[in-house]
């Protein structure tokens, strides 16, 4: 129920003014414009973030690949450097002797061992240096006591003629090793091999330095090209990365063993030339978003500041623009309520100020027009009162006069009858003719007075109606008996085309007859001898139309409405003094309208006129 009341309260109020509880334009506009600003700024920030993120990813992939390539190139140089250290020993005469003599002397072997001992370095405690004969036998070993696990055969290691070969990584006891070797040649012939086993063992800060140079949270890994072993830079074997997944344009893997808790990793690889190794750089995918996220934060803060400034500016502008409109609205509402003194104060010279000035001008004009209207309404009211009083006086006069005239007229009729009956003595033939004329004049005058009486009663709405179902045919036949002789006496032909006897109207029978008689009399009166008066009737749209047509002089178009006004006659001079006062049609139309019908006329000058009496048809059985 309260919801219904709320809904109704939300609609416009009864006097059409905007609801009082609705949000005004002054508040709505700043909110709306701030919202639009917010959407634009948010959209801009998100778009920028997206672009920055995509380019950050591209840059990161490129940089990580560069780091992988650089490390691969760095490692490539270790082969030649090793060669430089081994080559003087390979050319040493004791080494050549130990390799070429069928039975190397102990002193030669000791000298070789002494030479190899120079290669030892404190950085690699697991370093092993050996001299192998051409058929793969180990002639001298220095360094850590070496188990045979992971030792390659001489053929597998020494591939080049005079260059250092590097072998694949292998692991023993969670440590990663590799062999490097240099062939020992004499007179272009390979006589043996100098081999070294090294441990992959970068210093922890080496990795940190590389990561710092890369500028990212990178991890450096190596693996054999055939994927057989993955290791950290520090020489710790790790499982290969798994679960490959392409996110956008990034190829990612999981490698929590290397970077615990880092989620998915971006991996870029670079083959180390001259070795069976591949350098691999890993970077957590999440760290790629750091820069874009920072940018997003900065942009968001800047946007919020801009939004705040924009909202303040919008508020000021809207206030400046809407306040005059709000004042104008209040003034217009005042005017609508009838307070025409309402005005606004236009400030400045802009469009709103001009609108305010126009509003004031309009308000002044409305005020003047209203005053004028009130004055004319007052005088119209006064005039109506006067007219009504005059009309009432005229009605009273006409009623009184008609009434007063009837008494002497009746007396005249009485005395005429007295004389006619010979009660005052015998009458000559001339006297009897004169008496007939007096009698007809008396009847005519009485008729006129009756007409005036009816008119005044109609005018004062005092006439009573006895409404009933009336047969049109019956009315016409009664009227016919009354006027047909009179019409024929004027030398005018009369014909009644007949009405359906079942056709009935809802009307006062006497008054209907009075109208029909008036129309028939007029038809005869304004038609020259030799002319004709014809009556027909039909029914349409719930009404009955009784048409009285004559072939008389006709009525000019300009007079077609005027002939229904009281006391209007087309040409009074042409009429005989006994031809009426111009009330017949007035009374007839008023009677027809009072019974819910109408009286219409069509006429052509020189051809004739048709008067149509329209009355509401009834379908009920006739009571007449
Ligand atoms: P009255 O006939 O008493 O003068 P009416 O009110 O009946 O008054 O008619 C008003 C005038 O309309 C008549 O004076 C006459 O000029 C004109 N008029 C009425 N009926 C006809 C008709 N059938 N043909 C031509 N003119 C007519």
mmCIF file of N, CA and C and ligand atoms in Angstrom, residues 451 518-519 522-523 525-526 550 553-555 563 568-571 575 579-586 609 611, ligand 1:
data_model
loop_
_atom_site.group_PDB
_atom_site.id
_atom_site.type_symbol
_atom_site.label_atom_id
_atom_site.label_comp_id
_atom_site.label_asym_id
_atom_site.label_seq_id
_atom_site.Cartn_x
_atom_site.Cartn_y
_atom_site.Cartn_z
ATOM 1 N N UNK A 451 -49.050 33.322 -31.519
ATOM 2 C CA UNK A 451 -47.654 33.104 -31.924
ATOM 3 C C UNK A 451 -46.703 33.833 -30.997
ATOM 4 N N UNK A 518 -46.851 25.126 -40.128
ATOM 5 C CA UNK A 518 -46.120 26.350 -40.460
ATOM 6 C C UNK A 518 -45.348 26.195 -41.761
ATOM 7 N N UNK A 519 -44.692 25.013 -41.919
ATOM 8 C CA UNK A 519 -43.899 24.791 -43.132
ATOM 9 C C UNK A 519 -44.796 24.731 -44.362
ATOM 10 N N UNK A 522 -46.132 28.249 -45.159
ATOM 11 C CA UNK A 522 -45.079 29.059 -45.795
ATOM 12 C C UNK A 522 -44.885 28.640 -47.237
ATOM 13 N N UNK A 523 -44.854 27.300 -47.463
ATOM 14 C CA UNK A 523 -44.663 26.781 -48.821
ATOM 15 C C UNK A 523 -45.710 27.347 -49.755
ATOM 16 N N UNK A 525 -47.550 30.011 -49.180
ATOM 17 C CA UNK A 525 -47.524 31.473 -49.137
ATOM 18 C C UNK A 525 -46.483 32.043 -50.096
ATOM 19 N N UNK A 526 -45.309 31.387 -50.185
ATOM 20 C CA UNK A 526 -44.216 31.960 -50.976
ATOM 21 C C UNK A 526 -44.059 31.260 -52.323
ATOM 22 N N UNK A 550 -40.983 23.264 -51.989
ATOM 23 C CA UNK A 550 -41.865 24.080 -52.848
ATOM 24 C C UNK A 550 -41.099 24.559 -54.062
ATOM 25 N N UNK A 553 -40.162 31.190 -54.816
ATOM 26 C CA UNK A 553 -39.133 32.152 -55.218
ATOM 27 C C UNK A 553 -37.756 31.762 -54.695
ATOM 28 N N UNK A 554 -37.693 30.966 -53.633
ATOM 29 C CA UNK A 554 -36.400 30.584 -53.050
ATOM 30 C C UNK A 554 -35.865 31.667 -52.110
ATOM 31 N N UNK A 555 -34.826 31.341 -51.410
ATOM 32 C CA UNK A 555 -34.271 32.261 -50.412
ATOM 33 C C UNK A 555 -32.786 32.470 -50.725
ATOM 34 N N UNK A 563 -33.391 33.797 -41.602
ATOM 35 C CA UNK A 563 -34.848 33.628 -41.588
ATOM 36 C C UNK A 563 -35.328 32.932 -40.321
ATOM 37 N N UNK A 568 -37.806 38.304 -38.521
ATOM 38 C CA UNK A 568 -37.089 38.548 -39.780
ATOM 39 C C UNK A 568 -37.949 38.064 -40.930
ATOM 40 N N UNK A 569 -38.164 38.972 -41.870
ATOM 41 C CA UNK A 569 -38.898 38.618 -43.083
ATOM 42 C C UNK A 569 -38.065 39.093 -44.260
ATOM 43 N N UNK A 570 -38.109 38.318 -45.342
ATOM 44 C CA UNK A 570 -37.221 38.645 -46.457
ATOM 45 C C UNK A 570 -37.542 39.996 -47.068
ATOM 46 N N UNK A 571 -38.751 40.204 -47.390
ATOM 47 C CA UNK A 571 -39.130 41.506 -47.969
ATOM 48 C C UNK A 571 -40.502 41.870 -47.455
ATOM 49 N N UNK A 575 -44.926 41.493 -48.694
ATOM 50 C CA UNK A 575 -45.929 40.705 -47.976
ATOM 51 C C UNK A 575 -47.195 41.506 -47.753
ATOM 52 N N UNK A 579 -49.803 38.590 -43.748
ATOM 53 C CA UNK A 579 -48.910 37.462 -44.000
ATOM 54 C C UNK A 579 -47.966 37.126 -42.850
ATOM 55 N N UNK A 580 -48.213 37.549 -41.619
ATOM 56 C CA UNK A 580 -47.381 37.143 -40.473
ATOM 57 C C UNK A 580 -46.382 38.200 -40.052
ATOM 58 N N UNK A 581 -45.636 37.861 -38.939
ATOM 59 C CA UNK A 581 -44.695 38.833 -38.371
ATOM 60 C C UNK A 581 -43.252 38.347 -38.395
ATOM 61 N N UNK A 582 -43.029 37.167 -38.944
ATOM 62 C CA UNK A 582 -41.653 36.648 -38.985
ATOM 63 C C UNK A 582 -41.276 35.862 -37.742
ATOM 64 N N UNK A 583 -42.262 35.200 -37.124
ATOM 65 C CA UNK A 583 -41.960 34.390 -35.934
ATOM 66 C C UNK A 583 -42.107 32.893 -36.198
ATOM 67 N N UNK A 584 -42.803 32.541 -37.311
ATOM 68 C CA UNK A 584 -43.151 31.139 -37.570
ATOM 69 C C UNK A 584 -41.938 30.210 -37.566
ATOM 70 N N UNK A 585 -40.934 30.554 -38.342
ATOM 71 C CA UNK A 585 -39.764 29.667 -38.441
ATOM 72 C C UNK A 585 -38.972 29.651 -37.132
ATOM 73 N N UNK A 586 -38.916 30.811 -36.441
ATOM 74 C CA UNK A 586 -38.209 30.877 -35.158
ATOM 75 C C UNK A 586 -38.823 29.889 -34.182
ATOM 76 N N UNK A 609 -37.555 26.008 -52.407
ATOM 77 C CA UNK A 609 -36.909 25.745 -51.119
ATOM 78 C C UNK A 609 -37.362 24.393 -50.581
ATOM 79 N N UNK A 611 -37.592 22.671 -46.725
ATOM 80 C CA UNK A 611 -37.407 22.718 -45.277
ATOM 81 C C UNK A 611 -37.490 21.284 -44.769
HETATM 82 P P1 LIG B 1 -43.690 34.774 -41.811
HETATM 83 O O1 LIG B 1 -43.962 33.711 -42.748
HETATM 84 O O2 LIG B 1 -44.721 34.946 -40.797
HETATM 85 O O3 LIG B 1 -43.189 36.024 -42.380
HETATM 86 P P2 LIG B 1 -41.665 32.976 -40.988
HETATM 87 O O4 LIG B 1 -40.792 32.942 -39.796
HETATM 88 O O5 LIG B 1 -42.515 31.799 -41.187
HETATM 89 O O6 LIG B 1 -42.473 34.311 -40.917
HETATM 90 O O7 LIG B 1 -40.744 33.166 -42.223
HETATM 91 C C1 LIG B 1 -39.731 34.144 -42.185
HETATM 92 C C2 LIG B 1 -39.416 34.587 -43.598
HETATM 93 O O8 LIG B 1 -38.792 33.527 -44.309
HETATM 94 C C3 LIG B 1 -40.607 34.865 -44.393
HETATM 95 O O9 LIG B 1 -40.987 36.206 -44.231
HETATM 96 C C4 LIG B 1 -40.150 34.607 -45.808
HETATM 97 O O10 LIG B 1 -39.559 35.757 -46.334
HETATM 98 C C5 LIG B 1 -39.160 33.530 -45.685
HETATM 99 N N1 LIG B 1 -39.706 32.204 -46.011
HETATM 100 C C6 LIG B 1 -40.241 31.330 -45.158
HETATM 101 N N2 LIG B 1 -40.623 30.210 -45.812
HETATM 102 C C7 LIG B 1 -40.330 30.400 -47.143
HETATM 103 C C8 LIG B 1 -40.517 29.641 -48.351
HETATM 104 N N3 LIG B 1 -41.060 28.424 -48.314
HETATM 105 N N4 LIG B 1 -40.090 30.200 -49.528
HETATM 106 C C9 LIG B 1 -39.514 31.398 -49.552
HETATM 107 N N5 LIG B 1 -39.331 32.189 -48.458
HETATM 108 C C10 LIG B 1 -39.760 31.708 -47.257
#
